mmCIF file of C-alpha atoms in Angstrom:
data_model
loop_
_atom_site.group_PDB
_atom_site.id
_atom_site.type_symbol
_atom_site.label_atom_id
_atom_site.label_comp_id
_atom_site.label_asym_id
_atom_site.label_seq_id
_atom_site.Cartn_x
_atom_site.Cartn_y
_atom_site.Cartn_z
ATOM 1 C CA UNK A 1 64.383 25.733 36.837
ATOM 2 C CA UNK A 2 62.511 23.656 34.633
ATOM 3 C CA UNK A 3 59.048 23.604 33.668
ATOM 4 C CA UNK A 4 56.365 21.078 32.404
ATOM 5 C CA UNK A 5 53.222 22.104 30.506
ATOM 6 C CA UNK A 6 49.886 20.093 28.493
ATOM 7 C CA UNK A 7 49.899 20.619 24.877
ATOM 8 C CA UNK A 8 46.518 22.804 25.431
ATOM 9 C CA UNK A 9 48.419 24.995 27.618
ATOM 10 C CA UNK A 10 50.895 25.312 24.976
ATOM 11 C CA UNK A 11 49.399 28.757 22.902
ATOM 12 C CA UNK A 12 49.695 30.841 26.439
ATOM 13 C CA UNK A 13 53.631 30.434 26.783
ATOM 14 C CA UNK A 14 53.630 31.497 23.399
ATOM 15 C CA UNK A 15 52.175 34.860 23.785
ATOM 16 C CA UNK A 16 55.450 35.581 26.577
ATOM 17 C CA UNK A 17 57.808 36.331 23.410
ATOM 18 C CA UNK A 18 57.953 39.177 21.930
ATOM 19 C CA UNK A 19 57.318 39.344 17.545
ATOM 20 C CA UNK A 20 58.465 38.770 15.262
ATOM 21 C CA UNK A 21 61.110 36.170 16.838
ATOM 22 C CA UNK A 22 63.217 33.948 15.100
ATOM 23 C CA UNK A 23 62.901 30.131 15.374
ATOM 24 C CA UNK A 24 66.007 30.183 17.163
ATOM 25 C CA UNK A 25 65.244 32.770 19.717
ATOM 26 C CA UNK A 26 61.787 31.227 20.365
ATOM 27 C CA UNK A 27 63.307 27.601 21.091
ATOM 28 C CA UNK A 28 66.284 28.986 22.961
ATOM 29 C CA UNK A 29 63.181 30.835 25.019
ATOM 30 C CA UNK A 30 61.745 27.096 25.699
ATOM 31 C CA UNK A 31 64.365 24.683 25.752
ATOM 32 C CA UNK A 32 63.287 23.708 29.720
ATOM 33 C CA UNK A 33 59.691 23.466 29.092
ATOM 34 C CA UNK A 34 58.464 19.940 28.606
ATOM 35 C CA UNK A 35 55.192 19.845 26.559
ATOM 36 C CA UNK A 36 52.772 16.633 28.052
ATOM 37 C CA UNK A 37 50.542 14.848 25.223
ATOM 38 C CA UNK A 38 48.096 12.260 25.160
ATOM 39 C CA UNK A 39 50.592 9.603 25.637
ATOM 40 C CA UNK A 40 53.410 11.199 25.835
ATOM 41 C CA UNK A 41 56.381 14.316 26.341
ATOM 42 C CA UNK A 42 58.413 16.140 24.387
ATOM 43 C CA UNK A 43 61.060 19.293 24.736
ATOM 44 C CA UNK A 44 59.210 21.834 23.941
ATOM 45 C CA UNK A 45 62.584 23.815 22.755
ATOM 46 C CA UNK A 46 63.459 21.214 20.397
ATOM 47 C CA UNK A 47 60.196 20.818 18.882
ATOM 48 C CA UNK A 48 60.129 24.335 18.000
ATOM 49 C CA UNK A 49 63.146 24.249 16.700
ATOM 50 C CA UNK A 50 62.001 21.734 14.271
ATOM 51 C CA UNK A 51 59.431 24.242 12.638
ATOM 52 C CA UNK A 52 59.109 25.394 9.020
ATOM 53 C CA UNK A 53 59.509 28.991 9.500
ATOM 54 C CA UNK A 54 62.506 31.123 10.104
ATOM 55 C CA UNK A 55 60.672 33.981 11.372
ATOM 56 C CA UNK A 56 57.340 33.782 13.498
ATOM 57 C CA UNK A 57 54.659 36.536 13.931
ATOM 58 C CA UNK A 58 52.469 36.050 16.368
ATOM 59 C CA UNK A 59 51.691 33.145 18.841
ATOM 60 C CA UNK A 60 48.783 32.519 16.922
ATOM 61 C CA UNK A 61 51.835 31.401 13.955
ATOM 62 C CA UNK A 62 54.095 29.453 15.906
ATOM 63 C CA UNK A 63 51.341 27.669 17.562
ATOM 64 C CA UNK A 64 49.851 26.516 14.055
ATOM 65 C CA UNK A 65 53.950 25.983 13.362
ATOM 66 C CA UNK A 66 53.914 23.469 15.961
ATOM 67 C CA UNK A 67 50.924 21.800 14.924
ATOM 68 C CA UNK A 68 53.348 20.370 11.691
ATOM 69 C CA UNK A 69 56.041 18.642 14.233
ATOM 70 C CA UNK A 70 54.203 17.155 16.627
ATOM 71 C CA UNK A 71 54.943 13.564 17.402
ATOM 72 C CA UNK A 72 51.704 11.177 16.211
ATOM 73 C CA UNK A 73 51.603 10.422 20.054
ATOM 74 C CA UNK A 74 50.508 13.929 20.700
ATOM 75 C CA UNK A 75 46.911 13.581 20.044
ATOM 76 C CA UNK A 76 44.423 11.175 20.881
ATOM 77 C CA UNK A 77 44.877 7.341 20.783
ATOM 78 C CA UNK A 78 47.367 6.553 17.931
ATOM 79 C CA UNK A 79 46.111 3.877 14.995
ATOM 80 C CA UNK A 80 42.303 5.896 15.052
ATOM 81 C CA UNK A 81 40.994 7.964 12.171
ATOM 82 C CA UNK A 82 38.955 10.935 12.895
ATOM 83 C CA UNK A 83 35.754 9.850 10.605
ATOM 84 C CA UNK A 84 36.185 6.324 8.762
ATOM 85 C CA UNK A 85 33.666 4.060 9.861
#
């Protein structure tokens, strides 16, 4: 059964894993999860499979790694900056 989760709730999913965990095992765990964000959605398993570390040691580390592979549409309005006026 597939699951849908907002990006803001993903870290709680990562707490379900037993750490340390390999990137491949973590990706397999979330193959049926769709993560939704500001302007779209993506398969969480595919995103996790793209993180840079081969082994992850906790949910915080996995979430931080995930931030590096999220598409630009995942946060805020496309093309907006954080402080340029």
